[in-house]
Amino acid sequence: MQHSEKIIEIYRLSEMSREDRERILKRGLVEAESVVQEVQEIIENVKRRGDKALVEYTQKFENIEIPLDGIRVSAEEIKEAYTLVAPQVVTAIETLTKNVRRFHEAQSPRKMWAMEISPGLIGGQIFIPIEKVGCYVPGGRGWFPSAVMMSVCPAKAAGVEKVVVCTPAAPGGKVNPGTLVACDMAGADEVYRVGGAHAIAAMAFGTETIPRVFKITGPGSKWVLADFRLLQGQVAIGTHAGPGEGIILAVDSANPSYVASDVIIQAEHGVDSAGVLVTCSDRLAHQVQELVRSHVERLDDQHRNFVKESLRKYGAIILTQTHEEALAFVNEYAGEHLEIQTQNPMHDLLKVRNAGGIYLGHYTPLSTGCFGSGPNHVLPTGRQAVVEGGLSTAHFLKAVSFEYFSEEGLAHLKEAMTILADYEGFPAHRNAILERFKVQDGSSE
């Protein structure tokens, strides 16, 4: 086969050029960086002009007209959505929503805990839900009821009072009915027919129609990822989830057809996504390279083009000399989705340091997580997995500490605390402690 005919390239890690290595490691971040200036302009325009900017951007980017007074999806439209979706799809959404809800309710920490730290001192934490959050549900390249479950269910499991969903309108101005069914089943309080960078800005600052929220979650395109990065510090971001990434760690015993089918999963999201295999098996590497073509050819034209382009830009089969070297590359890559198709995946799991979500064994393609197995699929991209995991119930809770001293308890620590207050140069801090121990004549004990 000629070099130009290969859909995915094999690179020997020890011989890989610096440019190729950086391109594979950086992947979708390259795309997000390319639109930062445009996204900054969108943010400022939405902040300044509110709903009018949302209507104009919807027309400009999606060629869809929405009325100024029709940005919010009505209760009637949500009710109608059930009649527009096939019964088996409604049942599937219901089944998978229950899975996601069950998993995230199990994630919830104790509402409060306390302990005696030292005699007379009780300290603990209380977990308080965030009051208002925004959930972004992408669209355009497809419709994603699963993304609704993944953002709304953990928020509601945490006890968030107001959950707002923004999602693009479909042609004709209506929101995809499957998405609306999922919003209703998951418990969204409000739904707005706005997508893209302007939707994120709207939730961050508020408009005449869309309320300002305190935290925004959800996956999205390079535009959304750029938005998240620019808005950091102005609104809390749940997880930096941008263009899709999938990396597979596999050994010689892996089924090459399974691996070939899985390496293209995330690549079909769009031309800014990535699919990577890392292995120490020369035989597996070349078998997968050959088999990828047959799996790609089974796709429709749109998805076939997405896969070919994304694998050309950010795809790779990385061939290492040892399994330990393969694991080291997995940790360096810090991917959104990591599949482990090895002889002992649980053993290899314990060696993973950086990954958004992990899929173990030969019968757990990462697509299982995409459709509501239970664990969250809103996962960190662009190597953010070195510092954060996937979206969870805890993302919607504030862990607030509290403490209670008895008189005896404060007396027990008085000397140590006042000594440290003097050392650090805070006399008012010291005096507030000593004030509690004044005797009747006004002198200190």
Short mmCIF file of C-alpha atoms in Angstrom, two decimals:
data_model
loop_
_atom_site.label_atom_id
_atom_site.label_comp_id
_atom_site.label_asym_id
_atom_site.label_seq_id
_atom_site.Cartn_x
_atom_site.Cartn_y
_atom_site.Cartn_z
CA MET A 1 0.00 0.00 0.00
CA GLN A 2 1.30 3.43 -0.89
CA HIS A 3 2.08 5.93 1.88
CA SER A 4 -0.51 8.36 0.54
CA GLU A 5 -3.27 5.73 0.81
CA LYS A 6 -2.91 5.18 4.53
CA ILE A 7 -5.71 6.57 6.67
CA ILE A 8 -3.64 6.45 9.84
CA GLU A 9 0.15 6.55 10.12
CA ILE A 10 2.44 4.35 12.22
CA TYR A 11 5.17 6.16 14.14
CA ARG A 12 7.97 4.47 16.04
CA LEU A 13 8.12 6.52 19.22
CA SER A 14 11.91 6.37 19.42
CA GLU A 15 12.18 7.78 15.88
CA MET A 16 9.29 10.25 15.95
CA SER A 17 10.10 13.82 14.93
CA ARG A 18 9.58 16.60 17.45
CA GLU A 19 6.99 18.23 15.16
CA ASP A 20 4.92 15.04 14.81
CA ARG A 21 5.05 14.34 18.53
CA GLU A 22 3.95 17.87 19.44
CA ARG A 23 1.12 17.78 16.88
CA ILE A 24 -0.22 14.48 18.24
CA LEU A 25 0.07 15.61 21.85
CA LYS A 26 -1.46 19.03 21.24
CA ARG A 27 -4.30 17.82 18.94
CA GLY A 28 -7.55 19.86 19.27
CA LEU A 29 -5.87 22.66 21.21
CA VAL A 30 -4.46 23.80 17.87
CA GLU A 31 -8.03 24.28 16.62
CA ALA A 32 -9.17 26.18 19.72
CA GLU A 33 -6.21 28.54 19.57
CA SER A 34 -7.10 29.43 15.97
CA VAL A 35 -10.47 30.96 16.93
CA VAL A 36 -9.60 32.73 20.19
CA GLN A 37 -9.82 36.24 18.73
CA GLU A 38 -13.19 35.60 17.08
CA VAL A 39 -14.56 34.06 20.26
CA GLN A 40 -13.38 37.06 22.30
CA GLU A 41 -15.36 39.33 19.96
CA ILE A 42 -18.43 37.14 20.35
CA ILE A 43 -18.17 37.27 24.14
CA GLU A 44 -17.94 41.07 24.15
CA ASN A 45 -20.85 41.44 21.74
CA VAL A 46 -23.13 39.14 23.75
CA LYS A 47 -22.11 40.87 26.97
CA ARG A 48 -22.99 44.24 25.44
CA ARG A 49 -26.06 43.47 23.30
CA GLY A 50 -27.62 40.42 24.92
CA ASP A 51 -30.49 38.67 23.14
CA LYS A 52 -30.07 40.65 19.91
CA ALA A 53 -26.53 39.30 19.54
CA LEU A 54 -27.77 35.74 20.14
CA VAL A 55 -30.37 36.03 17.37
CA GLU A 56 -27.82 37.52 14.96
CA TYR A 57 -25.16 34.88 15.67
CA THR A 58 -27.70 32.07 15.26
CA GLN A 59 -28.50 33.45 11.82
CA LYS A 60 -24.83 34.00 10.95
CA PHE A 61 -23.36 30.68 12.08
CA GLU A 62 -26.29 28.28 11.70
CA ASN A 63 -28.44 30.02 9.08
CA ILE A 64 -31.42 29.64 11.40
CA GLU A 65 -33.85 32.38 12.34
CA ILE A 66 -35.15 32.49 15.87
CA PRO A 67 -37.46 35.24 17.13
CA LEU A 68 -36.26 37.55 19.86
CA ASP A 69 -39.15 36.43 22.07
CA GLY A 70 -38.65 32.74 21.22
CA ILE A 71 -35.19 32.02 22.62
CA ARG A 72 -36.61 30.00 25.49
CA VAL A 73 -38.17 26.64 24.63
CA SER A 74 -41.77 26.50 25.82
CA ALA A 75 -43.32 23.77 27.98
CA GLU A 76 -45.65 22.97 25.07
CA GLU A 77 -42.70 22.34 22.74
CA ILE A 78 -41.13 19.99 25.27
CA LYS A 79 -44.41 18.11 25.66
CA GLU A 80 -44.78 17.87 21.87
CA ALA A 81 -41.27 16.42 21.58
CA TYR A 82 -42.48 13.11 23.03
CA THR A 83 -44.82 12.68 20.06
CA LEU A 84 -42.04 13.39 17.54
CA VAL A 85 -39.58 10.77 18.79
CA ALA A 86 -39.98 7.05 18.07
CA PRO A 87 -41.24 5.14 21.15
CA GLN A 88 -38.13 2.93 21.21
CA VAL A 89 -35.92 6.04 21.34
CA VAL A 90 -37.94 7.48 24.24
CA THR A 91 -37.55 4.15 26.06
CA ALA A 92 -33.80 4.10 25.37
CA ILE A 93 -33.39 7.63 26.70
CA GLU A 94 -35.38 6.71 29.80
CA THR A 95 -33.33 3.55 30.45
CA LEU A 96 -29.97 5.27 30.03
CA THR A 97 -30.99 8.36 31.99
CA LYS A 98 -31.78 6.07 34.93
CA ASN A 99 -28.29 4.54 34.66
CA VAL A 100 -26.62 7.95 34.65
CA ARG A 101 -28.77 9.22 37.50
CA ARG A 102 -28.07 6.11 39.58
CA PHE A 103 -24.31 6.41 39.10
CA HIS A 104 -24.20 10.10 39.99
CA GLU A 105 -26.45 9.74 43.02
CA ALA A 106 -23.98 7.10 44.27
CA GLN A 107 -21.17 9.64 43.73
CA SER A 108 -22.77 12.12 46.13
CA PRO A 109 -20.70 12.61 49.29
CA ARG A 110 -22.20 12.63 52.75
CA LYS A 111 -24.11 15.90 53.16
CA MET A 112 -22.10 16.69 56.28
CA TRP A 113 -19.38 15.18 58.40
CA ALA A 114 -17.66 16.25 61.62
CA MET A 115 -14.92 15.09 63.98
CA GLU A 116 -13.25 16.12 67.23
CA ILE A 117 -9.91 17.52 66.08
CA SER A 118 -8.62 18.23 69.57
CA PRO A 119 -10.33 18.42 72.98
CA GLY A 120 -13.24 20.85 72.76
CA LEU A 121 -12.84 21.52 69.00
CA ILE A 122 -15.28 20.11 66.47
CA GLY A 123 -14.50 20.57 62.76
CA GLY A 124 -16.17 19.29 59.64
CA GLN A 125 -17.61 19.99 56.23
CA ILE A 126 -21.04 20.59 54.80
CA PHE A 127 -21.68 20.13 51.09
CA ILE A 128 -23.83 22.88 49.62
CA PRO A 129 -25.20 22.72 46.04
CA ILE A 130 -24.39 25.53 43.65
CA GLU A 131 -27.54 27.60 43.19
CA LYS A 132 -27.58 28.00 39.37
CA VAL A 133 -25.65 26.11 36.70
CA GLY A 134 -25.67 26.09 32.91
CA CYS A 135 -25.36 22.91 30.87
CA TYR A 136 -24.22 23.19 27.27
CA VAL A 137 -25.48 20.51 24.88
CA PRO A 138 -23.85 20.61 21.43
CA GLY A 139 -25.59 20.12 18.11
CA GLY A 140 -25.12 20.81 14.44
CA ARG A 141 -22.97 17.79 13.55
CA GLY A 142 -25.53 15.63 15.32
CA TRP A 143 -27.97 15.67 18.23
CA PHE A 144 -26.94 14.48 21.64
CA PRO A 145 -29.58 13.50 24.21
CA SER A 146 -26.72 11.66 25.95
CA ALA A 147 -24.94 14.97 26.60
CA VAL A 148 -28.07 16.20 28.38
CA MET A 149 -28.00 13.23 30.76
CA MET A 150 -24.31 13.73 31.51
CA SER A 151 -24.64 17.37 32.57
CA VAL A 152 -28.13 17.64 34.02
CA CYS A 153 -28.25 14.37 36.01
CA PRO A 154 -25.17 15.05 38.18
CA ALA A 155 -26.35 18.62 38.78
CA LYS A 156 -29.73 17.41 39.97
CA ALA A 157 -28.13 14.59 41.99
CA ALA A 158 -26.14 17.30 43.78
CA GLY A 159 -29.32 19.24 44.53
CA VAL A 160 -28.82 22.23 42.20
CA GLU A 161 -31.95 24.35 42.36
CA LYS A 162 -31.85 25.79 38.82
CA VAL A 163 -30.34 23.94 35.86
CA VAL A 164 -30.34 25.82 32.56
CA VAL A 165 -29.68 24.09 29.22
CA CYS A 166 -28.50 25.84 26.06
CA THR A 167 -28.50 23.84 22.83
CA PRO A 168 -28.56 24.83 19.14
CA ALA A 169 -31.81 24.92 17.20
CA ALA A 170 -32.39 22.47 14.38
CA PRO A 171 -33.31 23.69 10.90
CA GLY A 172 -36.67 25.43 11.17
CA GLY A 173 -35.85 26.85 14.58
CA LYS A 174 -37.06 23.96 16.69
CA VAL A 175 -34.79 22.13 19.14
CA ASN A 176 -34.16 18.46 18.35
CA PRO A 177 -37.03 16.55 20.00
CA GLY A 178 -34.77 13.78 21.37
CA THR A 179 -32.72 16.42 23.14
CA LEU A 180 -35.88 17.94 24.63
CA VAL A 181 -37.11 14.54 25.85
CA ALA A 182 -33.76 14.02 27.56
CA CYS A 183 -33.93 17.51 29.11
CA ASP A 184 -37.34 16.71 30.55
CA MET A 185 -36.37 13.27 31.86
CA ALA A 186 -33.11 14.48 33.38
CA GLY A 187 -34.84 17.36 35.16
CA ALA A 188 -33.66 20.52 33.35
CA ASP A 189 -35.51 23.58 34.60
CA GLU A 190 -35.12 25.81 31.52
CA VAL A 191 -34.04 25.15 27.91
CA TYR A 192 -32.85 27.75 25.39
CA ARG A 193 -32.42 27.31 21.62
CA VAL A 194 -28.96 28.86 21.39
CA GLY A 195 -25.66 27.13 20.65
CA GLY A 196 -21.98 27.79 20.09
CA ALA A 197 -19.69 30.35 21.70
CA HIS A 198 -22.53 32.86 22.02
CA ALA A 199 -24.55 30.43 24.17
CA ILE A 200 -21.66 30.02 26.61
CA ALA A 201 -21.23 33.80 26.80
CA ALA A 202 -24.96 34.23 27.41
CA MET A 203 -24.90 31.87 30.40
CA ALA A 204 -21.72 33.48 31.72
CA PHE A 205 -23.05 37.05 31.74
CA GLY A 206 -26.81 36.69 31.38
CA THR A 207 -29.06 38.35 28.78
CA GLU A 208 -32.59 39.71 28.85
CA THR A 209 -33.83 36.10 28.51
CA ILE A 210 -31.07 33.73 29.63
CA PRO A 211 -30.13 33.95 33.31
CA ARG A 212 -26.56 34.34 34.46
CA VAL A 213 -25.30 31.12 36.05
CA PHE A 214 -22.45 30.44 38.45
CA LYS A 215 -20.95 27.43 36.66
CA ILE A 216 -21.06 26.06 33.12
CA THR A 217 -20.53 22.44 32.09
CA GLY A 218 -20.76 20.37 28.95
CA PRO A 219 -18.74 19.32 25.90
CA GLY A 220 -18.36 21.31 22.70
CA SER A 221 -16.42 22.32 19.63
CA LYS A 222 -13.20 24.31 19.36
CA TRP A 223 -15.38 27.44 19.70
CA VAL A 224 -16.77 26.25 23.01
CA LEU A 225 -13.35 25.19 24.28
CA ALA A 226 -11.93 28.62 23.39
CA ASP A 227 -14.90 30.17 25.23
CA PHE A 228 -14.17 28.11 28.34
CA ARG A 229 -10.56 29.23 28.37
CA LEU A 230 -11.39 32.90 27.86
CA LEU A 231 -14.12 32.92 30.50
CA GLN A 232 -12.10 31.16 33.17
CA GLY A 233 -12.15 33.43 36.20
CA GLN A 234 -15.39 35.15 35.16
CA VAL A 235 -17.55 32.04 35.54
CA ALA A 236 -16.65 28.61 36.90
CA ILE A 237 -16.13 25.91 34.27
CA GLY A 238 -17.01 22.32 35.15
CA THR A 239 -14.66 20.47 32.81
CA HIS A 240 -12.66 21.69 29.81
CA ALA A 241 -14.32 19.37 27.30
CA GLY A 242 -13.46 20.27 23.71
CA PRO A 243 -12.94 18.26 20.51
CA GLY A 244 -13.09 14.48 21.07
CA GLU A 245 -10.03 12.36 21.83
CA GLY A 246 -9.62 8.60 22.09
CA ILE A 247 -6.43 6.70 22.89
CA ILE A 248 -6.15 2.91 23.06
CA LEU A 249 -3.48 0.97 24.95
CA ALA A 250 -3.32 -2.51 23.45
CA VAL A 251 -1.03 -5.52 23.35
CA ASP A 252 -0.51 -8.42 20.95
CA SER A 253 -3.45 -10.38 22.38
CA ALA A 254 -5.96 -7.64 21.47
CA ASN A 255 -8.42 -8.25 18.65
CA PRO A 256 -7.12 -6.03 15.81
CA SER A 257 -10.60 -5.52 14.38
CA TYR A 258 -11.90 -4.28 17.74
CA VAL A 259 -8.98 -1.89 18.04
CA ALA A 260 -9.40 -0.62 14.47
CA SER A 261 -13.11 0.04 15.03
CA ASP A 262 -12.41 1.87 18.27
CA VAL A 263 -9.60 4.14 17.08
CA ILE A 264 -12.06 5.92 14.80
CA ILE A 265 -14.82 6.42 17.40
CA GLN A 266 -13.88 9.93 18.50
CA ALA A 267 -12.54 10.82 15.06
CA GLU A 268 -16.08 10.74 13.64
CA HIS A 269 -17.10 13.72 15.80
CA GLY A 270 -15.40 16.12 13.41
CA VAL A 271 -12.18 17.17 11.74
CA ASP A 272 -10.78 18.55 15.01
CA SER A 273 -10.97 15.24 16.88
CA ALA A 274 -8.31 12.57 17.49
CA GLY A 275 -7.81 8.81 17.57
CA VAL A 276 -4.57 7.15 18.73
CA LEU A 277 -3.35 3.59 19.31
CA VAL A 278 -0.25 2.96 21.38
CA THR A 279 1.22 -0.53 21.45
CA CYS A 280 4.51 -2.41 21.66
CA SER A 281 3.24 -5.01 19.15
CA ASP A 282 4.51 -4.47 15.62
CA ARG A 283 2.06 -7.08 14.33
CA LEU A 284 -0.97 -5.41 15.95
CA ALA A 285 0.10 -1.96 14.74
CA HIS A 286 0.21 -3.02 11.10
CA GLN A 287 -2.96 -5.13 11.30
CA VAL A 288 -4.89 -2.21 12.77
CA GLN A 289 -3.51 0.15 10.13
CA GLU A 290 -4.86 -2.14 7.40
CA LEU A 291 -8.22 -2.77 9.09
CA VAL A 292 -9.02 0.89 9.78
CA ARG A 293 -9.82 1.39 6.11
CA SER A 294 -12.58 -1.24 6.09
CA HIS A 295 -14.19 0.30 9.19
CA VAL A 296 -14.02 3.78 7.69
CA GLU A 297 -15.58 2.63 4.44
CA ARG A 298 -18.68 1.46 6.33
CA LEU A 299 -19.49 5.06 7.30
CA ASP A 300 -21.58 7.58 5.39
CA ASP A 301 -19.78 10.29 3.42
CA GLN A 302 -19.91 12.93 6.13
CA HIS A 303 -18.52 10.73 8.89
CA ARG A 304 -16.00 9.12 6.54
CA ASN A 305 -14.64 12.55 5.71
CA PHE A 306 -14.52 13.54 9.37
CA VAL A 307 -12.55 10.41 10.26
CA LYS A 308 -10.08 10.66 7.41
CA GLU A 309 -9.33 14.32 8.07
CA SER A 310 -9.06 14.06 11.86
CA LEU A 311 -6.83 10.96 11.67
CA ARG A 312 -4.66 12.69 9.10
CA LYS A 313 -4.17 15.64 11.41
CA TYR A 314 -4.28 14.19 14.91
CA GLY A 315 -4.41 10.42 14.52
CA ALA A 316 -1.52 8.01 15.01
CA ILE A 317 -0.45 4.47 15.76
CA ILE A 318 2.43 4.84 18.20
CA LEU A 319 4.76 1.83 18.25
CA THR A 320 6.89 1.52 21.38
CA GLN A 321 9.71 -0.84 22.32
CA THR A 322 8.13 -1.99 25.59
CA HIS A 323 4.75 -2.04 27.31
CA GLU A 324 6.10 0.25 30.05
CA GLU A 325 7.06 2.78 27.38
CA ALA A 326 3.53 2.53 25.96
CA LEU A 327 2.07 3.26 29.41
CA ALA A 328 4.40 6.23 29.79
CA PHE A 329 3.11 7.66 26.49
CA VAL A 330 -0.50 7.13 27.62
CA ASN A 331 0.23 9.24 30.70
CA GLU A 332 1.97 11.90 28.63
CA TYR A 333 -0.93 12.03 26.16
CA ALA A 334 -3.46 12.49 29.02
CA GLY A 335 -6.41 11.69 26.79
CA GLU A 336 -10.09 12.32 27.18
CA HIS A 337 -10.99 8.63 26.66
CA LEU A 338 -8.55 5.77 27.35
CA GLU A 339 -9.27 2.18 26.38
CA ILE A 340 -7.11 -0.56 27.89
CA GLN A 341 -7.17 -3.73 25.80
CA THR A 342 -4.47 -5.78 27.50
CA GLN A 343 -4.20 -9.18 29.18
CA ASN A 344 -4.65 -7.65 32.63
CA PRO A 345 -6.44 -4.31 32.24
CA MET A 346 -7.07 -3.92 35.98
CA HIS A 347 -3.32 -4.21 36.60
CA ASP A 348 -2.59 -1.60 33.93
CA LEU A 349 -5.34 0.65 35.30
CA LEU A 350 -3.31 1.14 38.46
CA LYS A 351 -0.42 2.49 36.39
CA VAL A 352 -2.50 5.17 34.68
CA ARG A 353 -1.93 8.68 36.03
CA ASN A 354 -3.60 10.86 33.41
CA ALA A 355 -6.90 10.07 31.67
CA GLY A 356 -10.37 11.57 31.59
CA GLY A 357 -12.33 8.32 31.52
CA ILE A 358 -11.06 4.72 31.35
CA TYR A 359 -12.65 1.77 29.54
CA LEU A 360 -11.37 -1.66 30.54
CA GLY A 361 -11.24 -4.90 28.58
CA HIS A 362 -12.01 -6.09 25.10
CA TYR A 363 -15.79 -5.56 25.39
CA THR A 364 -15.82 -1.96 26.58
CA PRO A 365 -15.41 0.34 23.58
CA LEU A 366 -15.41 3.96 24.71
CA SER A 367 -18.70 4.43 22.90
CA THR A 368 -20.40 2.59 25.79
CA GLY A 369 -19.61 5.56 27.99
CA CYS A 370 -20.92 7.94 25.36
CA PHE A 371 -24.47 6.62 25.53
CA GLY A 372 -25.34 6.35 29.19
CA SER A 373 -23.65 3.34 30.76
CA GLY A 374 -23.51 5.46 33.93
CA PRO A 375 -20.10 7.15 34.34
CA ASN A 376 -19.87 10.63 32.90
CA HIS A 377 -18.65 11.26 29.35
CA VAL A 378 -18.04 15.00 29.81
CA LEU A 379 -14.29 14.58 30.13
CA PRO A 380 -11.22 16.85 30.04
CA THR A 381 -9.55 17.30 26.67
CA GLY A 382 -6.36 19.03 25.52
CA ARG A 383 -4.28 17.29 28.22
CA GLN A 384 -6.34 18.80 31.03
CA ALA A 385 -6.57 15.23 32.36
CA VAL A 386 -3.22 15.86 34.08
CA VAL A 387 -5.11 17.94 36.65
CA GLU A 388 -8.80 16.94 36.47
CA GLY A 389 -11.10 14.01 35.89
CA GLY A 390 -14.52 13.85 34.29
CA LEU A 391 -17.62 15.74 35.31
CA SER A 392 -19.11 14.42 38.54
CA THR A 393 -21.69 15.21 41.16
CA ALA A 394 -18.95 16.88 43.22
CA HIS A 395 -18.54 19.53 40.50
CA PHE A 396 -21.94 20.91 41.55
CA LEU A 397 -21.25 20.97 45.27
CA LYS A 398 -19.30 23.40 47.43
CA ALA A 399 -17.37 21.72 50.25
CA VAL A 400 -17.68 24.31 53.02
CA SER A 401 -15.78 23.71 56.24
CA PHE A 402 -17.05 24.64 59.69
CA GLU A 403 -15.63 24.59 63.22
CA TYR A 404 -16.97 24.88 66.75
CA PHE A 405 -14.87 25.62 69.87
CA SER A 406 -16.07 25.20 73.42
CA GLU A 407 -14.48 27.51 75.99
CA GLU A 408 -12.26 24.65 77.07
CA GLY A 409 -11.35 23.87 73.50
CA LEU A 410 -10.19 27.42 72.79
CA ALA A 411 -8.26 27.47 76.06
CA HIS A 412 -6.50 24.26 75.01
CA LEU A 413 -5.10 25.90 71.83
CA LYS A 414 -4.90 29.52 73.06
CA GLU A 415 -1.16 29.53 73.72
CA ALA A 416 -0.17 27.91 70.42
CA MET A 417 -2.45 30.15 68.38
CA THR A 418 -1.40 33.43 70.02
CA ILE A 419 2.27 32.53 69.69
CA LEU A 420 1.77 31.93 65.96
CA ALA A 421 -0.30 35.13 65.60
CA ASP A 422 2.60 37.10 67.12
CA TYR A 423 5.10 35.33 64.88
CA GLU A 424 3.08 36.16 61.75
CA GLY A 425 2.48 39.75 62.88
CA PHE A 426 -1.31 39.84 63.41
CA PRO A 427 -2.05 41.43 66.79
CA ALA A 428 -5.80 41.83 66.12
CA HIS A 429 -6.02 38.09 65.46
CA ARG A 430 -4.26 37.40 68.77
CA ASN A 431 -6.38 39.88 70.71
CA ALA A 432 -9.66 38.35 69.49
CA ILE A 433 -8.59 35.06 71.04
CA LEU A 434 -7.38 36.61 74.29
CA GLU A 435 -10.59 38.67 74.58
CA ARG A 436 -12.44 35.46 75.46
CA PHE A 437 -10.23 34.99 78.52
CA LYS A 438 -10.42 38.39 80.19
CA VAL A 439 -11.21 38.32 83.89
CA GLN A 440 -13.72 40.67 85.54
CA ASP A 441 -11.17 43.47 86.20
CA GLY A 442 -10.28 43.61 82.47
CA SER A 443 -6.87 42.03 82.71
CA SER A 444 -5.97 38.89 80.82
CA GLU A 445 -5.45 35.58 82.50
#
